[in-house]
PDB file of C-alpha atoms in Angstrom:
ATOM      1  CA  UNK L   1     -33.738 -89.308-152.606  1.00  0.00           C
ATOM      2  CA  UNK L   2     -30.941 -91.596-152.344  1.00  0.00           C
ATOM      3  CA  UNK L   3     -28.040 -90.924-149.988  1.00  0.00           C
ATOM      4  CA  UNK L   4     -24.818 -90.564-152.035  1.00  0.00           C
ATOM      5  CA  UNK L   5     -22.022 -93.317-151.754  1.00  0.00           C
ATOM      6  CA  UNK L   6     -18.785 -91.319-149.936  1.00  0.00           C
ATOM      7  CA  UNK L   7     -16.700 -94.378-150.808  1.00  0.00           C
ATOM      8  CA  UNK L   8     -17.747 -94.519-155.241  1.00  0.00           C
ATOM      9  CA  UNK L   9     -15.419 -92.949-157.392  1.00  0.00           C
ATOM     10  CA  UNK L  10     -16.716 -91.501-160.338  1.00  0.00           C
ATOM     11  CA  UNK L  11     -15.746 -89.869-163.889  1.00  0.00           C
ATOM     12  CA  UNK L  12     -15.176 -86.819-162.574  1.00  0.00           C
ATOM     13  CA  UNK L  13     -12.728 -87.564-159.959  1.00  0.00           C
ATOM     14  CA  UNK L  14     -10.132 -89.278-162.165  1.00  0.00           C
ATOM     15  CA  UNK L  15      -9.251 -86.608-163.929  1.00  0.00           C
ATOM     16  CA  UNK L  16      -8.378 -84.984-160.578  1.00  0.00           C
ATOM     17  CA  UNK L  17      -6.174 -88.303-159.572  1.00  0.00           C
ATOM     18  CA  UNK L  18      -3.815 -87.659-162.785  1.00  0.00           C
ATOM     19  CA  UNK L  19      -3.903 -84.325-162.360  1.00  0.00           C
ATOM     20  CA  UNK L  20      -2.358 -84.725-158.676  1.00  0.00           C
ATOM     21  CA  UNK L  21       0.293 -87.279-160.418  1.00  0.00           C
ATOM     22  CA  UNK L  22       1.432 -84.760-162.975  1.00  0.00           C
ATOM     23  CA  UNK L  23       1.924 -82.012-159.842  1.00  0.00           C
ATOM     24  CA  UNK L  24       3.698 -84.338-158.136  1.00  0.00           C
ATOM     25  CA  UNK L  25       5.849 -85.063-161.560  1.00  0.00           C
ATOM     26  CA  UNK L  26       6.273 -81.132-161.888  1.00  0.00           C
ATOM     27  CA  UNK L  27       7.635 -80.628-158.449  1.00  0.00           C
ATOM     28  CA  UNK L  28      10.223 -83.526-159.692  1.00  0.00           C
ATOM     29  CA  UNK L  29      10.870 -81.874-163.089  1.00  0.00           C
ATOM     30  CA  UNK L  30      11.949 -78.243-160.997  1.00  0.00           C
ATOM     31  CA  UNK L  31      13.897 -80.633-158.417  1.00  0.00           C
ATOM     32  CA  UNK L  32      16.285 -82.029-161.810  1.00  0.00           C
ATOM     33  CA  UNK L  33      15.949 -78.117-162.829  1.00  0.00           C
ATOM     34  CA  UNK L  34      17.359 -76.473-159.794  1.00  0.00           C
ATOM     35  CA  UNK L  35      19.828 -79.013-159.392  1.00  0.00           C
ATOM     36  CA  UNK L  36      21.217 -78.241-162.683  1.00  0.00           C
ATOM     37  CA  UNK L  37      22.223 -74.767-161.293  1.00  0.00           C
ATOM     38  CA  UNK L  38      24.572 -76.593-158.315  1.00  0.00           C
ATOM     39  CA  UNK L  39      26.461 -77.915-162.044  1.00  0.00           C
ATOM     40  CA  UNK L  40      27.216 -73.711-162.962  1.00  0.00           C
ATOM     41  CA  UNK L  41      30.404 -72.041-163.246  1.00  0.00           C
ATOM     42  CA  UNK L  42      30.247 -68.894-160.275  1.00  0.00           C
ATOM     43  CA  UNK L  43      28.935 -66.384-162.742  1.00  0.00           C
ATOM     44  CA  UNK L  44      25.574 -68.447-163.371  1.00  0.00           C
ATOM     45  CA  UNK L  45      23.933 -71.020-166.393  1.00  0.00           C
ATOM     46  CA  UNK L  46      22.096 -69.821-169.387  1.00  0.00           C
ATOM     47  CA  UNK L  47      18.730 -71.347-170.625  1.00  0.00           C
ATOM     48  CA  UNK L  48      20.878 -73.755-172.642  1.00  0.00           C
ATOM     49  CA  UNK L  49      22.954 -75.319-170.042  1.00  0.00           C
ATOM     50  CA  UNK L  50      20.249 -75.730-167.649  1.00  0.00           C
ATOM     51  CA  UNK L  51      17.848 -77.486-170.419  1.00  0.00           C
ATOM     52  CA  UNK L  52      21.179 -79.824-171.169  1.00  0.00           C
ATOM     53  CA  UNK L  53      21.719 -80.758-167.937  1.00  0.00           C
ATOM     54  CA  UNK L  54      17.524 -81.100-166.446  1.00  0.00           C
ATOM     55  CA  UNK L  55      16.704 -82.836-170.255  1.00  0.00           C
ATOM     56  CA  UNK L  56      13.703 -80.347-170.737  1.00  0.00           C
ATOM     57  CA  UNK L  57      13.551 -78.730-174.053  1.00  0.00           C
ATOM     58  CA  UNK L  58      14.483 -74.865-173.611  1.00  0.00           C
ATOM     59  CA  UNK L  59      10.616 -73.666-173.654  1.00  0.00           C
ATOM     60  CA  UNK L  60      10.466 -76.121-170.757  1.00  0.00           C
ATOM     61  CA  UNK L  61      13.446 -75.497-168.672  1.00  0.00           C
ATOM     62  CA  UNK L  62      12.697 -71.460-169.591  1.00  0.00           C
ATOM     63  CA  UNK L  63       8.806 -71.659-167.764  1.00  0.00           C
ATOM     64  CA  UNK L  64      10.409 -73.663-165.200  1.00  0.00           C
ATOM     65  CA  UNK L  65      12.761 -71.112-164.492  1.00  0.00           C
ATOM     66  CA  UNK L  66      10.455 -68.247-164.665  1.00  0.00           C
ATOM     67  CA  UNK L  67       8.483 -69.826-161.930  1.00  0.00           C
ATOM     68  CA  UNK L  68      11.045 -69.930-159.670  1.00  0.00           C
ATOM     69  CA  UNK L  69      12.537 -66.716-160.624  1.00  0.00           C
ATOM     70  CA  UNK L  70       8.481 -65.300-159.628  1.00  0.00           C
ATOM     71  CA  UNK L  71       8.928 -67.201-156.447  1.00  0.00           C
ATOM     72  CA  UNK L  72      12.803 -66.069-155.276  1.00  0.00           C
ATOM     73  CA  UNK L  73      14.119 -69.587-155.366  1.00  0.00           C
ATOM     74  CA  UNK L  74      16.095 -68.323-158.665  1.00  0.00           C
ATOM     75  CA  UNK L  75      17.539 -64.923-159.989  1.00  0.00           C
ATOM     76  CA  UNK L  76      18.648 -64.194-163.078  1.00  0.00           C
ATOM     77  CA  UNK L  77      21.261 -61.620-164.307  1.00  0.00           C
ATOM     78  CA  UNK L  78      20.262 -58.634-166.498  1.00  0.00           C
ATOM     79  CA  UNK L  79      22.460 -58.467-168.026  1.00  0.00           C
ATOM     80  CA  UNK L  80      24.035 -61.548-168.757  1.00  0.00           C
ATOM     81  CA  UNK L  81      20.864 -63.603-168.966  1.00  0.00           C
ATOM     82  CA  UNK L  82      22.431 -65.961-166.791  1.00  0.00           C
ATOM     83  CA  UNK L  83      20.613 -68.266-163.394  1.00  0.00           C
ATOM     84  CA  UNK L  84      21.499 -68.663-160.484  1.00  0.00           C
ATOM     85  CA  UNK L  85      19.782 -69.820-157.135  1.00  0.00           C
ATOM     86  CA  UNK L  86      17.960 -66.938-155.238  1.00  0.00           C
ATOM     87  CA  UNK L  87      17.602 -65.728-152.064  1.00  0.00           C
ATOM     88  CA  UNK L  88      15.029 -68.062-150.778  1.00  0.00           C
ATOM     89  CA  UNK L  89      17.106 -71.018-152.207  1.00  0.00           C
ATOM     90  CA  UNK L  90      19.951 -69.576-149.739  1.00  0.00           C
ATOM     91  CA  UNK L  91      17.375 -69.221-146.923  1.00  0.00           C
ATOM     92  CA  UNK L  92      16.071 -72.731-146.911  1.00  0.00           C
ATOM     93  CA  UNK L  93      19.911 -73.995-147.803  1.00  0.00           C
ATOM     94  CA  UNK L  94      21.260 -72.306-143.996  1.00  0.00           C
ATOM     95  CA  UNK L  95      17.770 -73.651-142.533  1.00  0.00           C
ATOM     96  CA  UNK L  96      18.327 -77.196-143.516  1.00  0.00           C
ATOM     97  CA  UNK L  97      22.398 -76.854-142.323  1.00  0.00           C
ATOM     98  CA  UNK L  98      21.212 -75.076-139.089  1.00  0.00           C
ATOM     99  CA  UNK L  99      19.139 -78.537-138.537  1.00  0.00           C
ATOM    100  CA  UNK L 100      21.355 -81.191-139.542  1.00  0.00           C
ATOM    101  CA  UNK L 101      22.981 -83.269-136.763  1.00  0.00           C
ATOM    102  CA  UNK L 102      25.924 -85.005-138.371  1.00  0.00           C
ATOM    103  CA  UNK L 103      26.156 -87.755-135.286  1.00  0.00           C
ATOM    104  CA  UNK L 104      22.368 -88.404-135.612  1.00  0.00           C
ATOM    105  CA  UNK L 105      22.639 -88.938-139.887  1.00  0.00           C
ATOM    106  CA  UNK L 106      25.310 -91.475-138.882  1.00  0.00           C
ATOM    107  CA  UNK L 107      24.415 -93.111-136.629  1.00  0.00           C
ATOM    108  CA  UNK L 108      20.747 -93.881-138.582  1.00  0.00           C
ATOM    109  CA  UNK L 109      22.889 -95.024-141.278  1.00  0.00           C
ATOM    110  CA  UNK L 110      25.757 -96.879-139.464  1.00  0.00           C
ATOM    111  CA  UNK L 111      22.661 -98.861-137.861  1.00  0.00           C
ATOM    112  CA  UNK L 112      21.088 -99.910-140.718  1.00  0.00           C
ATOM    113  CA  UNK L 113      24.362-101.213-142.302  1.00  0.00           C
ATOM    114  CA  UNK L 114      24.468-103.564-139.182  1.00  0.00           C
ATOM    115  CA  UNK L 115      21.121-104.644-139.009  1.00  0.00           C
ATOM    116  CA  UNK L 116      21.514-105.680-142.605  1.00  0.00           C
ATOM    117  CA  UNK L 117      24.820-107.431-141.910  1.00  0.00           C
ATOM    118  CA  UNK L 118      24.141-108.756-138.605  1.00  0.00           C
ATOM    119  CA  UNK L 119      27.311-107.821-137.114  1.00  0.00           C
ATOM    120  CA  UNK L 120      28.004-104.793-133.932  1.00  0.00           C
ATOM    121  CA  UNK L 121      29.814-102.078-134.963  1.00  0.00           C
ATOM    122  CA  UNK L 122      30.740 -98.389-133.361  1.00  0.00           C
ATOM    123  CA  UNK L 123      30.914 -94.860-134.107  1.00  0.00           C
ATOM    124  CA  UNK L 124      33.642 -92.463-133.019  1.00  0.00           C
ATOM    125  CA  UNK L 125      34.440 -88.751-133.869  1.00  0.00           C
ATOM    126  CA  UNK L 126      37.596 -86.516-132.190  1.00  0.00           C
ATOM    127  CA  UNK L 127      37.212 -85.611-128.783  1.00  0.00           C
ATOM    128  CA  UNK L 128      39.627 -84.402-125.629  1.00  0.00           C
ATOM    129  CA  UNK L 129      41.857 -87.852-125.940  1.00  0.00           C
ATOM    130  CA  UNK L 130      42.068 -88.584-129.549  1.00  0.00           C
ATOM    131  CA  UNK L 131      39.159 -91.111-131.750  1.00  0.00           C
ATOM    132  CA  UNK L 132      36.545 -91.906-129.056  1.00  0.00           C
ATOM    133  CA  UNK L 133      33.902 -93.881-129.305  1.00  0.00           C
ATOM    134  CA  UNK L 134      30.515 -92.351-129.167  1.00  0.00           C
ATOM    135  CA  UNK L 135      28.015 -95.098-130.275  1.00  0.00           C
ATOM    136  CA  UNK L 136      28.592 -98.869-129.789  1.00  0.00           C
ATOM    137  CA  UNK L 137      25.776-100.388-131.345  1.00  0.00           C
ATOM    138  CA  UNK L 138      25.255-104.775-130.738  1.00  0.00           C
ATOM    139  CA  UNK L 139      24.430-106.628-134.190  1.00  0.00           C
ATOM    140  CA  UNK L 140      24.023-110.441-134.595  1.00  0.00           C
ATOM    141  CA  UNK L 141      27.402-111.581-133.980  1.00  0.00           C
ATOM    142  CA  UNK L 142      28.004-111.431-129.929  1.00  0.00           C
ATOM    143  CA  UNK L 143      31.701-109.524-129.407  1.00  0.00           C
ATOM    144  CA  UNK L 144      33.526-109.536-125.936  1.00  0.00           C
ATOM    145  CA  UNK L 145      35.814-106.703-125.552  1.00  0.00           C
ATOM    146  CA  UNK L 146      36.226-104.116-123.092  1.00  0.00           C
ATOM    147  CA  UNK L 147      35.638-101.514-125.473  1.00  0.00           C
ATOM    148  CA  UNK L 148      32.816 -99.286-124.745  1.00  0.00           C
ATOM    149  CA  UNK L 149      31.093 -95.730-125.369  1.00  0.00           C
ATOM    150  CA  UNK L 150      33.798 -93.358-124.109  1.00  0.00           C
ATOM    151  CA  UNK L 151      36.946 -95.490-125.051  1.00  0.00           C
ATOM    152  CA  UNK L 152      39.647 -93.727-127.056  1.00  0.00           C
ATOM    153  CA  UNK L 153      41.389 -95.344-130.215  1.00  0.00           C
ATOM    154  CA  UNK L 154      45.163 -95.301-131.240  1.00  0.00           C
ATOM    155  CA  UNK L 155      45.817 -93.268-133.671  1.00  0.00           C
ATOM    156  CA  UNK L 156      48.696 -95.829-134.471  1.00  0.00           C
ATOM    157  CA  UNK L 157      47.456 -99.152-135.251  1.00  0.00           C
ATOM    158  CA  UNK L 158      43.402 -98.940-135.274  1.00  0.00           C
ATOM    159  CA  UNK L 159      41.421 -98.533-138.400  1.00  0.00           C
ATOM    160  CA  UNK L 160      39.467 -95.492-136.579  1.00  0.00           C
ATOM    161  CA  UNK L 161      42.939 -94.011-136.261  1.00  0.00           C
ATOM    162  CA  UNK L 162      44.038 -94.070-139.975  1.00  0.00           C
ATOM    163  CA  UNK L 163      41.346 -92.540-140.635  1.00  0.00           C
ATOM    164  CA  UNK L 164      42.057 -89.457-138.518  1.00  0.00           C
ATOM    165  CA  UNK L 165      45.754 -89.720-139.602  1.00  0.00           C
ATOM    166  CA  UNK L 166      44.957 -89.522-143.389  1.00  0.00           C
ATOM    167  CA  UNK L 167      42.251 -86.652-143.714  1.00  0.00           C
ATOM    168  CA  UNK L 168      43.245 -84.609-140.335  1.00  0.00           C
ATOM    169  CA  UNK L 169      46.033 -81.918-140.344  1.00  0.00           C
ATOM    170  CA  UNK L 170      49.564 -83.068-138.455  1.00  0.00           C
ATOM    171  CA  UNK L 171      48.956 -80.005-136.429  1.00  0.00           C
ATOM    172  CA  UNK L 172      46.087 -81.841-134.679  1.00  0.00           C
ATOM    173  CA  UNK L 173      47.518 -86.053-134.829  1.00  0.00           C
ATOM    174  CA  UNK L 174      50.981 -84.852-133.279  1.00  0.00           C
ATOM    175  CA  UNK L 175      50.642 -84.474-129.959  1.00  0.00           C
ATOM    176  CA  UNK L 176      47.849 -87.403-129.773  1.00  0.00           C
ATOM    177  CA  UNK L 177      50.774 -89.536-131.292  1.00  0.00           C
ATOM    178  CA  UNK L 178      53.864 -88.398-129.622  1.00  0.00           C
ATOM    179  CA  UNK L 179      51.592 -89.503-126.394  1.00  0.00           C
ATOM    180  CA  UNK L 180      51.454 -92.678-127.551  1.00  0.00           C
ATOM    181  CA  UNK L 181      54.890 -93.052-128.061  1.00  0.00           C
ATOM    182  CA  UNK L 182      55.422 -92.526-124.601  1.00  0.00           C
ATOM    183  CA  UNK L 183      52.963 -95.024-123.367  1.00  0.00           C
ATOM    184  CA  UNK L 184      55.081 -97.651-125.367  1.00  0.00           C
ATOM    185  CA  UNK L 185      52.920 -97.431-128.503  1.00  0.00           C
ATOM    186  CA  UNK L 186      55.254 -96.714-131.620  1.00  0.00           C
ATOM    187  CA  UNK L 187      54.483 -97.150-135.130  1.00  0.00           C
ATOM    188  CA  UNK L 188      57.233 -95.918-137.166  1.00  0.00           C
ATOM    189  CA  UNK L 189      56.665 -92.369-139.067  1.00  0.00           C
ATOM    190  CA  UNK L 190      57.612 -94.429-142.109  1.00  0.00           C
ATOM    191  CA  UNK L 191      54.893 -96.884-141.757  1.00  0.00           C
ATOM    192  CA  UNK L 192      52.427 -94.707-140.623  1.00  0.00           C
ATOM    193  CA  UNK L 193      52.941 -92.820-144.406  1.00  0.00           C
ATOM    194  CA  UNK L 194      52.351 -95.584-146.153  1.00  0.00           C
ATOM    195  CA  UNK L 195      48.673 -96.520-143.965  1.00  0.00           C
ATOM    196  CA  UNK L 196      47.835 -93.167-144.654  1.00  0.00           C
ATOM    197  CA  UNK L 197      48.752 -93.414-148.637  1.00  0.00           C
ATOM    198  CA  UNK L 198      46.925 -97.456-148.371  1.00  0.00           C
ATOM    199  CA  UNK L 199      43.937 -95.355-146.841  1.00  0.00           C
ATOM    200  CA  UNK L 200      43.344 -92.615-149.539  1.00  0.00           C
ATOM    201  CA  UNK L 201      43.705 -95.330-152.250  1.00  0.00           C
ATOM    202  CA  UNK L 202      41.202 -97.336-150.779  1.00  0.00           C
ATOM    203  CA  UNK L 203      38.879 -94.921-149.335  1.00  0.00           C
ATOM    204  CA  UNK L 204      39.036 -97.286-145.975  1.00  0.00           C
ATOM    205  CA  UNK L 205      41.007 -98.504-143.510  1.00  0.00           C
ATOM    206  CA  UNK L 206      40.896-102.327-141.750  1.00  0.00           C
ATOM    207  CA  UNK L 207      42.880-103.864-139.032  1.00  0.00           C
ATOM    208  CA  UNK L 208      42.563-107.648-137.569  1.00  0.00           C
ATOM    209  CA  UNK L 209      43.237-107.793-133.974  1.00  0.00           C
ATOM    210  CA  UNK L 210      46.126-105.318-133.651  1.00  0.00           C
ATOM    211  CA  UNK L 211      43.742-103.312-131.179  1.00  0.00           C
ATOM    212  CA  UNK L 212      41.730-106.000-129.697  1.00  0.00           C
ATOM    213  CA  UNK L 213      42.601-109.630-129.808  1.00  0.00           C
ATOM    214  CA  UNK L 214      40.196-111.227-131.919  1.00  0.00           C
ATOM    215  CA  UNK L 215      38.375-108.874-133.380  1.00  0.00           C
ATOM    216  CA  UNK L 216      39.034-107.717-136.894  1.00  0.00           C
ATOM    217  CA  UNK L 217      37.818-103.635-137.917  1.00  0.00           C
ATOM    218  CA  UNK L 218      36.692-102.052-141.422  1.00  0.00           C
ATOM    219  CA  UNK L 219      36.651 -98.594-140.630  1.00  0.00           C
ATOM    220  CA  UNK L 220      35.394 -95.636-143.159  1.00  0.00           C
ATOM    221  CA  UNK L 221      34.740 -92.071-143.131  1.00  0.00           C
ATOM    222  CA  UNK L 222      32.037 -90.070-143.138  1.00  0.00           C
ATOM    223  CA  UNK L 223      32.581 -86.214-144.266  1.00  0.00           C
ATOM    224  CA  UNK L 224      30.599 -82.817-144.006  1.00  0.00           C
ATOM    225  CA  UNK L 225      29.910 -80.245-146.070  1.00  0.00           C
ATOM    226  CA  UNK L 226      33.074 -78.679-146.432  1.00  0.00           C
ATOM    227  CA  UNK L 227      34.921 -82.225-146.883  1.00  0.00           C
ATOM    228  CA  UNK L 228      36.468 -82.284-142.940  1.00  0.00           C
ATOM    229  CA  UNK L 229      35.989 -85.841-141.131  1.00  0.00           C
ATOM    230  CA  UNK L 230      33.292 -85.468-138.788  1.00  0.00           C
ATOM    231  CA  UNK L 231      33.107 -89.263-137.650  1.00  0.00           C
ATOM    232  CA  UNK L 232      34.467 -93.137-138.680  1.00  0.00           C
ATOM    233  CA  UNK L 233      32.044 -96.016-139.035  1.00  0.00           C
ATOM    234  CA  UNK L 234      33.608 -98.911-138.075  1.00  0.00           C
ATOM    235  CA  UNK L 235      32.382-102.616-138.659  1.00  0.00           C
ATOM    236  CA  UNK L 236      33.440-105.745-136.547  1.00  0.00           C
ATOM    237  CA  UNK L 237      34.093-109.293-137.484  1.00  0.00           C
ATOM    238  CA  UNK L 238      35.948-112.279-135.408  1.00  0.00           C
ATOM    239  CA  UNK L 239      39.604-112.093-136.888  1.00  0.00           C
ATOM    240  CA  UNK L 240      39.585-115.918-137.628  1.00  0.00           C
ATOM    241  CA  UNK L 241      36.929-115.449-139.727  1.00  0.00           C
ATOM    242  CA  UNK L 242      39.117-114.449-143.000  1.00  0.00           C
ATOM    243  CA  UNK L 243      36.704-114.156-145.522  1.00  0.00           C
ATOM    244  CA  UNK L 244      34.288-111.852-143.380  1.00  0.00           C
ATOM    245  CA  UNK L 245      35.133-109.020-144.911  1.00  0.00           C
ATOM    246  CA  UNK L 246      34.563-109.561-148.636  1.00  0.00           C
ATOM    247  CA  UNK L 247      34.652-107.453-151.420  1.00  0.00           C
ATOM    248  CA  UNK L 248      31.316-107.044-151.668  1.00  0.00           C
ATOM    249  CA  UNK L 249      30.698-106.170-148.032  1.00  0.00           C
ATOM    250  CA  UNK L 250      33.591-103.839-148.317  1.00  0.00           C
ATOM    251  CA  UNK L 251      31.747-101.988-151.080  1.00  0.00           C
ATOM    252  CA  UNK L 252      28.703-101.824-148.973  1.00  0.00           C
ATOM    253  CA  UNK L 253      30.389-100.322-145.797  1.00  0.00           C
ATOM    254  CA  UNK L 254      31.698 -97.166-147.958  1.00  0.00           C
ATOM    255  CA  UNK L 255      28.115 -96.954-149.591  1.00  0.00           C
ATOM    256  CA  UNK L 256      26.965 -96.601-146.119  1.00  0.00           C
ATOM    257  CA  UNK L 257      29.443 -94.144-145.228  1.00  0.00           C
ATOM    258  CA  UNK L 258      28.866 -92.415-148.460  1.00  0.00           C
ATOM    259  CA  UNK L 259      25.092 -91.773-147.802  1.00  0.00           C
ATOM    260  CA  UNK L 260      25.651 -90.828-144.738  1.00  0.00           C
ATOM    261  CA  UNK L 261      28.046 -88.113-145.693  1.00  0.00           C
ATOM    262  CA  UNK L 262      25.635 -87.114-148.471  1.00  0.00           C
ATOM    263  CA  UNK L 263      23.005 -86.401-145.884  1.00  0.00           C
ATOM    264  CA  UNK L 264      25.065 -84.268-144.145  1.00  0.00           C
ATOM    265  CA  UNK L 265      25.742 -81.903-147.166  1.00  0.00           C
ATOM    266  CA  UNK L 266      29.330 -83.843-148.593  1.00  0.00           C
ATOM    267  CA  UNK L 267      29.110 -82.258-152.261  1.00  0.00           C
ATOM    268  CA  UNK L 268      31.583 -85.634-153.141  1.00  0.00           C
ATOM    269  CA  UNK L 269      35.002 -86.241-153.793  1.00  0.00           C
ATOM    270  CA  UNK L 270      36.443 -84.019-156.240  1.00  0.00           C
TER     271      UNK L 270
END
């Protein structure tokens, strides 16, 4: 009797290998379905609407739905016919919230932005003092500055701190600002308007050596799930070096930001 090879594949199993591939696809398919019900009005989507939106013919989307109606991740109304997520949907939603750690999401992503550009680069959020700096994180390009983990940022002046200025209520800049004033650093109210109105048509804010001598700062946001700031990326360059900070580059640092506010739960901007 011959001993049977573990490692030959025959007939029989291939049919099981597509058959795995087309679960996987399924699982896929529901993803695009139950994302289709985040794109409902309050009251809830009918068959049609959620077919539209996943591509799936309505026989389709409808045994789709049944599924997850069977399994609690979907409910649908009586009386109006209409879906919605379920309970369980809810239940795994506050699970994944009660997990997420916004500083950890951006820092992952800051750090990849500046391995990929080669450059250092920090991460602050609002603490005690004003902007602070939380994560200061070396790239290729060797920076000397005093600036350090722990180190506040002027609101008035920095990149971090238009940032703060343009999405954070007056209520909380004020006092940071009128502190500043009395340590000698004044911006007028006047100017400081139109940074804030640059920064929400941009989407970013950049400074070049108006903080630190010689260094130049593209600074963007990255939001949570109910749109508030939670932190600023900030990338550094040598001011001499003009064309650093290209277009292109630009584009990339608020792509970073971007994903890393997506992780975090930022439904967009609206």
């Amino acid at each position: 009797m011959t001993k049977p090879d573990a490692y030959k594949v025959s007939s029989v199993d291939i049919p099981e290998v597509v058959s795995q591939r087309k679960s996987i696809q399924s699982v896929e398919i529901g993803a695009r379905v139950l994302l289709s019900l985040l794109k409902t009005d309050p009251g809830g989507s009918f068959l049609r609407d959620v077919a539209s939106h996943s591509g799936l013919s309505r026989s389709q989307a409808h045994r789709y739905l049944l599924a997850f109606v069977n399994a609690g991740m979907v409910e649908q109304d009586a009386y109006s016919g209409r879906y919605s997520l379920g309970t369980l949907a809810v239940r795994l939603g506050l699970a994944a919230i009660a997990t997420l750690d916004p500083v950890r999401i951006a820092t992952r992503h800051l750090e990849g932005l500046l391995n990929e550009l080669q450059t250092t680069g920090l991460l602050s959020v609002w603490g005690d003092y004003g902007p602070t700096v939380i994560r200061w994180i070396d790239g290729g390009i060797p920076l000397f500055t005093s600036m350090h983990v722990g180190s506040t940022l002027p609101l008035q002046g920095s990149s971090t701190g238009s940032l703060f200025l343009t999405h954070c209520p007056p209520a909380q800049t004020r006092e940071r600002i009128e502190r500043e004033r009395a340590k000698g650093i004044i911006v007028k109210d006047a100017d400081l308007s139109k940074e804030i109105q640059s920064v929400r048509k941009l989407g970013y804010a950049r400074t070049y050596g108006s903080v630190v001598p010689g260094l130049a700062a593209v600074s963007v946001p990255v939001f949570d799930s109910q749109n508030r700031l939670v932190a600023t990326m900030s990338v550094l360059a040598r001011s001499h070096d003009k064309t650093y900070f290209s277009e292109a580059k630009i584009a990339r640092i608020m792509e970073a930001a971007r994903l890393a506010s997506e992780a975090i739960g930022w439904p967009g901007s609206t």
